[in-house]
CSV table of C-alpha atoms and ligand atoms in Angstrom, one decimal:
chain,number,residue,atom,x,y,z
A,1,MET,CA,5.6,-24.3,2.4
A,2,ASN,CA,2.3,-22.6,3.5
A,3,ARG,CA,-0.7,-24.8,3.2
A,4,ASP,CA,-3.0,-22.2,1.6
A,5,PHE,CA,-0.3,-21.5,-1.0
A,6,LEU,CA,-0.2,-25.1,-2.0
A,7,SER,CA,-4.0,-25.4,-2.1
A,8,ILE,CA,-4.2,-22.3,-4.3
A,9,VAL,CA,-1.5,-23.7,-6.6
A,10,GLY,CA,-3.6,-27.0,-6.8
A,11,GLU,CA,-6.8,-25.1,-7.6
A,12,LEU,CA,-5.1,-23.0,-10.3
A,13,SER,CA,-3.6,-26.1,-11.9
A,14,LEU,CA,-7.1,-27.7,-12.1
A,15,ALA,CA,-9.0,-24.6,-13.2
A,16,LYS,CA,-9.6,-24.0,-16.9
A,17,LYS,CA,-11.2,-20.6,-16.9
A,18,ILE,CA,-9.8,-18.1,-14.4
A,19,LEU,CA,-10.8,-14.6,-13.6
A,20,VAL,CA,-8.0,-12.5,-12.1
A,21,VAL,CA,-9.2,-9.5,-10.1
A,22,GLY,CA,-7.4,-6.5,-8.7
A,23,HIS,CA,-8.5,-3.6,-6.4
A,24,ILE,CA,-10.3,-0.3,-7.0
A,25,MET,CA,-8.0,2.7,-7.2
A,26,PRO,CA,-5.3,0.4,-8.6
A,27,ASP,CA,-1.6,1.0,-7.9
A,28,GLY,CA,1.5,-0.4,-9.5
A,29,ASP,CA,1.6,-3.5,-7.3
A,30,ASP,CA,-2.0,-4.3,-8.1
A,31,ILE,CA,-1.6,-3.9,-11.9
A,32,SER,CA,1.7,-5.8,-11.9
A,33,SER,CA,0.2,-8.7,-9.9
A,34,VAL,CA,-3.0,-8.9,-12.0
A,35,LEU,CA,-1.0,-8.8,-15.3
A,36,SER,CA,1.8,-11.2,-14.1
A,37,ALA,CA,-0.8,-13.8,-12.9
A,38,ALA,CA,-3.0,-13.4,-16.0
A,39,LEU,CA,-0.1,-13.6,-18.4
A,40,GLY,CA,1.4,-16.5,-16.5
A,41,LEU,CA,-1.8,-18.5,-16.4
A,42,ARG,CA,-2.3,-17.9,-20.1
A,43,ARG,CA,1.1,-19.3,-20.8
A,44,LEU,CA,-0.1,-22.5,-19.1
A,45,GLY,CA,-2.9,-22.7,-21.6
A,46,LYS,CA,-5.7,-21.5,-19.4
A,47,GLU,CA,-8.5,-19.2,-20.5
A,48,VAL,CA,-8.0,-16.1,-18.5
A,49,MET,CA,-9.7,-12.8,-18.1
A,50,SER,CA,-8.5,-10.0,-15.8
A,51,GLY,CA,-10.6,-7.2,-14.4
A,52,ILE,CA,-10.4,-4.1,-12.2
A,53,ASP,CA,-13.6,-2.2,-11.4
A,54,TRP,CA,-12.0,1.2,-11.7
A,55,ARG,CA,-10.3,3.4,-14.3
A,56,ILE,CA,-6.7,2.5,-14.7
A,57,PRO,CA,-4.4,5.6,-14.4
A,58,TRP,CA,-3.2,6.5,-17.9
A,59,TYR,CA,0.6,6.2,-17.1
A,60,PHE,CA,0.3,2.4,-16.6
A,61,TYR,CA,-0.5,2.1,-20.4
A,62,GLU,CA,3.2,2.7,-20.9
A,63,PHE,CA,3.0,-1.1,-20.6
A,64,GLU,CA,0.7,-2.1,-23.5
A,65,GLU,CA,-0.2,-5.3,-21.7
A,66,THR,CA,-2.4,-3.1,-19.4
A,67,ASN,CA,-5.0,-3.3,-22.2
A,68,LEU,CA,-5.6,-6.8,-21.1
A,69,ILE,CA,-7.3,-5.5,-17.9
A,70,LYS,CA,-11.0,-5.1,-18.6
A,71,SER,CA,-13.7,-3.3,-16.8
A,72,TYR,CA,-16.5,-5.1,-15.0
A,73,ASP,CA,-19.0,-4.2,-17.7
A,74,GLU,CA,-16.7,-5.5,-20.4
A,75,ILE,CA,-16.2,-8.8,-18.6
A,76,ILE,CA,-20.0,-9.2,-18.0
A,77,GLN,CA,-20.6,-8.5,-21.7
A,78,THR,CA,-18.3,-11.3,-22.9
A,79,GLY,CA,-20.4,-13.8,-20.8
A,80,PHE,CA,-17.2,-15.2,-19.4
A,81,GLN,CA,-18.0,-17.9,-16.8
A,82,PRO,CA,-14.9,-18.6,-14.8
A,83,ASP,CA,-14.5,-21.7,-12.7
A,84,PHE,CA,-12.1,-20.0,-10.3
A,85,VAL,CA,-11.4,-16.4,-9.2
A,86,LEU,CA,-8.0,-15.2,-8.1
A,87,VAL,CA,-8.1,-11.9,-6.1
A,88,LEU,CA,-4.9,-10.0,-5.8
A,89,ASP,CA,-3.6,-7.2,-3.4
A,90,ALA,CA,-7.2,-6.5,-2.1
A,91,SER,CA,-7.7,-6.6,1.7
A,92,SER,CA,-11.6,-6.7,1.8
A,93,PRO,CA,-14.4,-7.5,-0.6
A,94,ASP,CA,-15.4,-3.8,-1.1
A,95,ARG,CA,-11.9,-3.3,-2.5
A,96,ILE,CA,-12.8,-5.3,-5.6
A,97,GLY,CA,-16.0,-3.3,-6.4
A,98,ARG,CA,-18.7,-5.1,-8.3
A,99,PHE,CA,-16.4,-8.2,-8.8
A,100,GLN,CA,-17.6,-9.2,-5.4
A,101,GLU,CA,-20.6,-10.7,-7.1
A,102,PHE,CA,-18.5,-13.5,-8.6
A,103,LEU,CA,-17.3,-14.5,-5.1
A,104,LYS,CA,-20.9,-15.4,-4.1
A,105,LYS,CA,-21.0,-18.2,-6.7
A,106,ILE,CA,-17.5,-19.3,-7.6
A,107,ASN,CA,-14.6,-20.6,-5.5
A,108,SER,CA,-11.8,-18.0,-5.0
A,109,ALA,CA,-8.4,-17.4,-3.7
A,110,VAL,CA,-7.3,-14.2,-2.1
A,111,VAL,CA,-3.5,-13.5,-2.3
A,112,ASP,CA,-2.5,-10.4,-0.5
A,113,HIS,CA,0.1,-8.9,1.9
A,114,HIS,CA,-2.1,-6.5,3.9
A,115,GLY,CA,-2.3,-7.2,7.7
A,116,THR,CA,-5.8,-5.7,7.5
A,117,ASN,CA,-7.1,-8.5,5.2
A,118,THR,CA,-10.5,-9.9,6.2
A,119,LEU,CA,-9.8,-13.4,4.6
A,120,PHE,CA,-12.8,-13.2,2.3
A,121,GLY,CA,-11.8,-15.9,-0.3
A,122,THR,CA,-12.6,-19.6,-0.2
A,123,LEU,CA,-8.8,-19.9,0.1
A,124,ASN,CA,-6.7,-17.1,1.6
A,125,TRP,CA,-2.9,-16.8,1.3
A,126,VAL,CA,-2.2,-13.6,3.2
A,127,ASP,CA,1.4,-12.9,4.4
A,128,THR,CA,2.5,-9.5,5.6
A,129,LYS,CA,6.2,-10.5,5.3
A,130,PHE,CA,6.0,-9.7,1.6
A,131,GLY,CA,6.7,-6.1,0.6
A,132,SER,CA,4.4,-6.6,-2.4
A,133,THR,CA,1.7,-8.9,-3.7
A,134,ALA,CA,3.8,-9.2,-6.9
A,135,GLN,CA,6.3,-11.3,-5.0
A,136,MET,CA,3.6,-13.7,-4.0
A,137,VAL,CA,2.5,-13.9,-7.7
A,138,LEU,CA,6.1,-14.7,-8.6
A,139,ARG,CA,6.0,-17.6,-6.2
A,140,LEU,CA,2.6,-18.8,-7.6
A,141,ASN,CA,3.9,-18.6,-11.1
A,142,THR,CA,7.2,-20.3,-10.2
A,143,GLU,CA,5.4,-23.2,-8.5
A,144,LEU,CA,3.0,-23.6,-11.4
A,145,GLY,CA,5.9,-23.8,-13.8
A,146,VAL,CA,5.1,-20.6,-15.8
A,147,PRO,CA,7.9,-19.8,-18.2
A,148,TYR,CA,9.3,-16.3,-17.8
A,149,ASP,CA,10.7,-14.0,-20.5
A,150,GLY,CA,12.1,-10.5,-20.1
A,151,ARG,CA,8.7,-8.9,-20.6
A,152,LEU,CA,6.9,-10.9,-17.9
A,153,ALA,CA,9.8,-10.4,-15.6
A,154,THR,CA,9.7,-6.6,-16.1
A,155,ILE,CA,5.9,-6.5,-15.5
A,156,ASN,CA,6.3,-8.6,-12.3
A,157,LEU,CA,9.2,-6.4,-11.2
A,158,MET,CA,7.0,-3.3,-11.5
A,159,GLY,CA,4.9,-4.3,-8.5
A,160,ILE,CA,7.9,-4.9,-6.2
A,161,ALA,CA,9.5,-1.6,-7.3
A,162,THR,CA,6.4,0.5,-6.8
A,163,ASP,CA,5.2,-0.9,-3.5
A,164,THR,CA,8.7,-0.4,-2.0
A,165,GLY,CA,9.1,3.1,-3.4
A,166,PHE,CA,11.8,1.8,-5.8
A,167,PHE,CA,13.5,0.0,-3.0
A,168,ARG,CA,13.6,3.0,-0.6
A,169,TYR,CA,10.9,2.1,2.0
A,170,SER,CA,11.4,0.1,5.1
A,171,ASN,CA,9.7,-2.9,3.5
A,172,ALA,CA,12.6,-3.2,1.0
A,173,ASP,CA,14.1,-6.2,2.8
A,174,GLU,CA,16.3,-9.1,1.8
A,175,ILE,CA,13.3,-11.0,0.2
A,176,VAL,CA,12.4,-7.9,-1.9
A,177,PHE,CA,16.0,-7.6,-3.2
A,178,SER,CA,16.4,-11.3,-3.8
A,179,ASP,CA,13.1,-11.5,-5.7
A,180,ALA,CA,14.0,-8.4,-7.7
A,181,THR,CA,17.4,-10.0,-8.5
A,182,LYS,CA,15.7,-13.2,-9.6
A,183,LEU,CA,13.4,-11.2,-12.0
A,184,VAL,CA,16.3,-9.1,-13.3
A,185,SER,CA,18.2,-12.3,-14.0
A,186,MET,CA,15.2,-13.5,-16.0
A,187,GLY,CA,15.4,-10.3,-18.1
A,188,GLY,CA,13.4,-7.8,-16.0
A,189,LYS,CA,14.4,-4.2,-16.7
A,190,SER,CA,14.0,-1.7,-13.9
A,191,TYR,CA,14.6,1.3,-16.2
A,192,LEU,CA,11.5,0.3,-18.1
A,193,VAL,CA,9.5,0.3,-14.9
A,194,SER,CA,10.8,3.8,-14.1
A,195,ARG,CA,9.5,5.0,-17.4
A,196,ILE,CA,6.0,4.8,-16.2
A,197,PHE,CA,6.8,7.6,-13.7
A,198,GLU,CA,9.1,9.6,-16.0
A,199,ASN,CA,6.4,10.5,-18.3
A,200,LYS,CA,4.8,13.4,-16.4
A,201,ARG,CA,2.5,16.0,-17.9
A,202,ILE,CA,3.3,19.6,-17.2
A,203,GLU,CA,-0.2,20.0,-15.7
A,204,GLN,CA,0.9,17.5,-13.0
A,205,PHE,CA,3.6,20.0,-11.8
A,206,LYS,CA,0.9,22.7,-11.7
A,207,LEU,CA,-1.3,20.4,-9.6
A,208,LEU,CA,1.7,19.7,-7.3
A,209,SER,CA,2.1,23.4,-6.8
A,210,THR,CA,-1.6,23.8,-5.8
A,211,MET,CA,-1.1,20.9,-3.3
A,212,VAL,CA,2.0,22.6,-1.9
A,213,GLU,CA,0.1,25.9,-1.4
A,214,HIS,CA,-2.4,23.9,0.7
A,215,ILE,CA,0.2,22.4,3.1
A,216,GLN,CA,-0.6,22.6,6.8
A,217,THR,CA,1.5,21.3,9.7
A,218,GLU,CA,0.5,20.1,13.1
A,219,ASN,CA,2.4,18.8,16.2
A,220,ASN,CA,5.5,20.9,15.5
A,221,GLY,CA,5.8,19.8,11.9
A,222,GLN,CA,5.6,16.1,12.7
A,223,ILE,CA,2.2,15.8,11.1
A,224,VAL,CA,1.8,17.4,7.7
A,225,TYR,CA,-1.3,17.4,5.5
A,226,SER,CA,-2.6,18.8,2.3
A,227,TYR,CA,-5.6,18.4,0.0
A,228,LEU,CA,-6.9,18.8,-3.5
A,229,SER,CA,-10.5,19.6,-4.2
A,230,LYS,CA,-12.4,18.4,-7.2
A,231,LYS,CA,-12.2,22.0,-8.4
A,232,ASP,CA,-8.4,22.0,-8.0
A,233,TYR,CA,-8.2,19.0,-10.2
A,234,GLU,CA,-10.5,20.5,-12.8
A,235,SER,CA,-8.8,23.9,-12.9
A,236,ASN,CA,-5.5,22.2,-13.5
A,237,ASN,CA,-6.9,20.0,-16.2
A,238,CYS,CA,-6.1,16.9,-14.1
A,239,THR,CA,-7.8,13.9,-12.4
A,240,GLU,CA,-6.9,12.1,-9.2
A,241,ASP,CA,-4.6,9.9,-11.3
A,242,ASP,CA,-2.3,12.8,-11.6
A,243,SER,CA,-1.6,13.1,-7.9
A,244,GLY,CA,-0.2,9.6,-7.4
A,245,GLY,CA,3.1,10.5,-5.7
A,246,PHE,CA,2.0,13.5,-3.8
A,247,VAL,CA,1.6,11.9,-0.4
A,248,GLY,CA,5.2,10.6,-0.7
A,249,GLU,CA,6.4,14.2,-1.3
A,250,LEU,CA,4.7,15.3,1.9
A,251,ARG,CA,6.3,12.5,3.9
A,252,SER,CA,9.7,13.4,2.5
A,253,ILE,CA,9.6,16.8,4.3
A,254,GLN,CA,12.2,17.2,7.1
A,255,GLY,CA,10.9,16.3,10.6
A,256,VAL,CA,7.6,14.7,9.3
A,257,GLU,CA,6.5,11.4,10.8
A,258,LEU,CA,3.0,11.3,9.5
A,259,ALA,CA,1.9,12.7,6.1
A,260,ILE,CA,-1.8,12.9,5.1
A,261,PHE,CA,-3.1,13.7,1.6
A,262,LEU,CA,-6.8,14.2,1.0
A,263,SER,CA,-8.0,13.9,-2.5
A,264,GLU,CA,-11.6,14.8,-3.6
A,265,TYR,CA,-11.7,12.5,-6.6
A,266,GLU,CA,-15.4,12.9,-7.0
A,267,HIS,CA,-17.7,15.6,-5.7
A,268,ASN,CA,-18.1,14.9,-1.9
A,269,GLU,CA,-16.0,11.6,-2.2
A,270,VAL,CA,-12.6,11.9,-0.7
A,271,HIS,CA,-9.7,9.4,-0.7
A,272,ILE,CA,-7.3,9.8,2.1
A,273,SER,CA,-3.7,8.5,2.0
A,274,PHE,CA,-1.6,8.1,5.1
A,275,ARG,CA,2.2,7.6,5.1
A,276,SER,CA,4.6,7.4,8.0
A,277,LYS,CA,8.4,7.5,8.3
A,278,ASP,CA,9.5,5.5,11.3
A,279,TRP,CA,7.0,4.4,13.9
A,280,PHE,CA,3.4,5.7,13.4
A,281,ASP,CA,1.1,2.8,12.5
A,282,CYS,CA,-1.0,4.3,9.7
A,283,SER,CA,-3.1,1.1,9.3
A,284,LYS,CA,-4.7,1.7,12.7
A,285,LEU,CA,-5.8,5.1,11.8
A,286,ALA,CA,-7.1,4.0,8.4
A,287,VAL,CA,-9.0,1.1,9.9
A,288,LEU,CA,-10.6,3.5,12.5
A,289,LEU,CA,-11.8,5.5,9.5
A,290,GLY,CA,-13.1,2.5,7.6
A,291,GLY,CA,-10.1,1.7,5.4
A,292,GLY,CA,-7.0,-0.4,5.7
A,293,GLY,CA,-3.4,-0.8,4.6
A,294,HIS,CA,0.1,-1.3,6.0
A,295,PRO,CA,1.9,0.3,9.0
A,296,ARG,CA,3.7,2.8,6.8
A,297,ALA,CA,1.1,3.2,4.1
A,298,ALA,CA,-2.6,3.1,4.5
A,299,GLY,CA,-5.8,4.7,3.1
A,300,CYS,CA,-9.5,5.1,3.4
A,301,THR,CA,-12.4,6.7,1.5
A,302,LEU,CA,-15.0,9.0,3.1
A,303,LYS,CA,-18.1,10.7,1.7
A,304,GLY,CA,-19.0,14.2,2.6
A,305,GLU,CA,-17.9,17.8,2.2
A,306,LEU,CA,-14.1,18.2,1.9
A,307,PRO,CA,-13.6,20.8,4.7
A,308,VAL,CA,-15.7,18.7,7.1
A,309,ILE,CA,-13.7,15.6,6.2
A,310,ILE,CA,-10.4,17.4,6.6
A,311,GLU,CA,-11.3,18.6,10.0
A,312,GLU,CA,-12.5,15.1,11.1
A,313,VAL,CA,-9.5,13.3,9.7
A,314,ILE,CA,-6.9,15.7,11.2
A,315,ARG,CA,-8.7,15.6,14.6
A,316,GLU,CA,-8.6,11.7,14.7
A,317,ALA,CA,-5.0,11.7,13.3
A,318,LYS,CA,-3.8,14.0,16.1
A,319,ILE,CA,-5.5,11.9,18.8
A,320,MET,CA,-4.1,8.7,17.5
A,321,TYR,CA,-0.7,10.3,16.9
A,322,ASP,CA,-0.5,11.4,20.6
A,323,ALA,CA,-1.7,8.0,21.8
A,324,GLN,CA,0.8,6.1,19.7
A,325,LEU,CA,3.6,8.5,20.8
A,326,LYS,CA,2.7,8.0,24.4
A,327,ALA,CA,2.7,4.2,24.1
A,328,LEU,CA,6.1,4.4,22.3
A,329,GLU,CA,7.6,6.6,25.0
A,330,GLY,CA,6.2,4.3,27.6
A,331,VAL,CA,8.2,1.4,26.0
A,332,HIS,CA,11.5,3.3,26.2
B,401,AMP,P1,-3.1,4.7,-1.0
B,401,AMP,O1,-2.9,5.7,0.0
B,401,AMP,O2,-4.4,4.7,-1.7
B,401,AMP,O3,-1.9,4.6,-1.9
B,401,AMP,O4,-3.1,3.3,-0.2
B,401,AMP,C1,-2.1,2.9,0.7
B,401,AMP,C2,-2.3,1.5,1.2
B,401,AMP,O5,-3.6,1.4,1.8
B,401,AMP,C3,-2.4,0.5,0.0
B,401,AMP,O6,-1.8,-0.7,0.5
B,401,AMP,C4,-3.9,0.3,-0.2
B,401,AMP,O7,-4.2,-1.0,-0.6
B,401,AMP,C5,-4.5,0.5,1.2
B,401,AMP,N1,-5.8,1.2,1.1
B,401,AMP,C6,-6.0,2.4,0.6
B,401,AMP,N2,-7.3,2.7,0.7
B,401,AMP,C7,-7.9,1.7,1.3
B,401,AMP,C8,-9.3,1.4,1.7
B,401,AMP,N3,-10.3,2.2,1.4
B,401,AMP,N4,-9.5,0.2,2.3
B,401,AMP,C9,-8.5,-0.6,2.5
B,401,AMP,N5,-7.2,-0.4,2.2
B,401,AMP,C10,-6.9,0.7,1.6
B,402,MN,MN1,-2.3,-2.1,-3.9
B,403,MN,MN1,0.4,-4.1,-2.5
């Protein structure tokens, strides 16, 4: 068994007050991991608080336990003084927002599956072989002796399901299926996980239609991109939370290898999501632009005017696409 894993289990066993932290712009894996760890550690009698320094997309409140995740300000107001910090699914300190402050004073463990992780904890268990951080939390909880019921199993399953596109992406391997099976055997219900995403507002379809109108293609349709401006969100009575699955729709287009979705979530602040189908390494492009992620799913955030950012990102994407394609063809 991995040494860092065992050290983290040891620290968590000893700790009495634990702060569990997730990343900004949280996704299903992050929320699942934070809740599964927080609920698990509570079941062991620990005093636990969980925090994310970002608004949680509304559809995650389908699981009422999401209310346990507090904002940075709420946690500061309670005066909570943790003796250990557990950071989940975050690849670099900036990804946890203001919670970075805690890491300066208190021992921490980073548990994550991103190859771009900068190992910023006191202890770091980072393993890219896992399709989701939720699977790593399952291992921590199991080693710690956390009792599972159907509810905790469902919440833990949510991270595995969402980070693998409901078992459709190339990271849906044997470990993913066997961990999911384990959770289902403990009472996890995948139909309850799907409910989070089968609860769409009609405005989201209108937003999707605006996104579709903006679709552009490059490299004979192998690169596809689209965008939504702050104004597009506002005129459709939406926020960036409502465009969660859009980049996946772009990738699903026939002949597309690289899909790019640019979202102006705040005026002159743009989040860019990259997704690839078979071979393009998105994480390299994201790292070049100051972000990170996985080979098939990565992202970054840039400040500036949307049209300028679109031009810059697409230029860099095309250069890297051609370079990676050349390297790939050189191999064959
Ligand atoms: P997204 O496109 O936001 O769904 O993110 C795709 C993947 O890239 C996820 O694994 C994220 O954790 C990661 N990611 C997104 N944005 C960033 C960023 N600014 N820095 C590092 N990793 C990121
Ligand atoms: Mn994540
Ligand atoms: Mn993840």
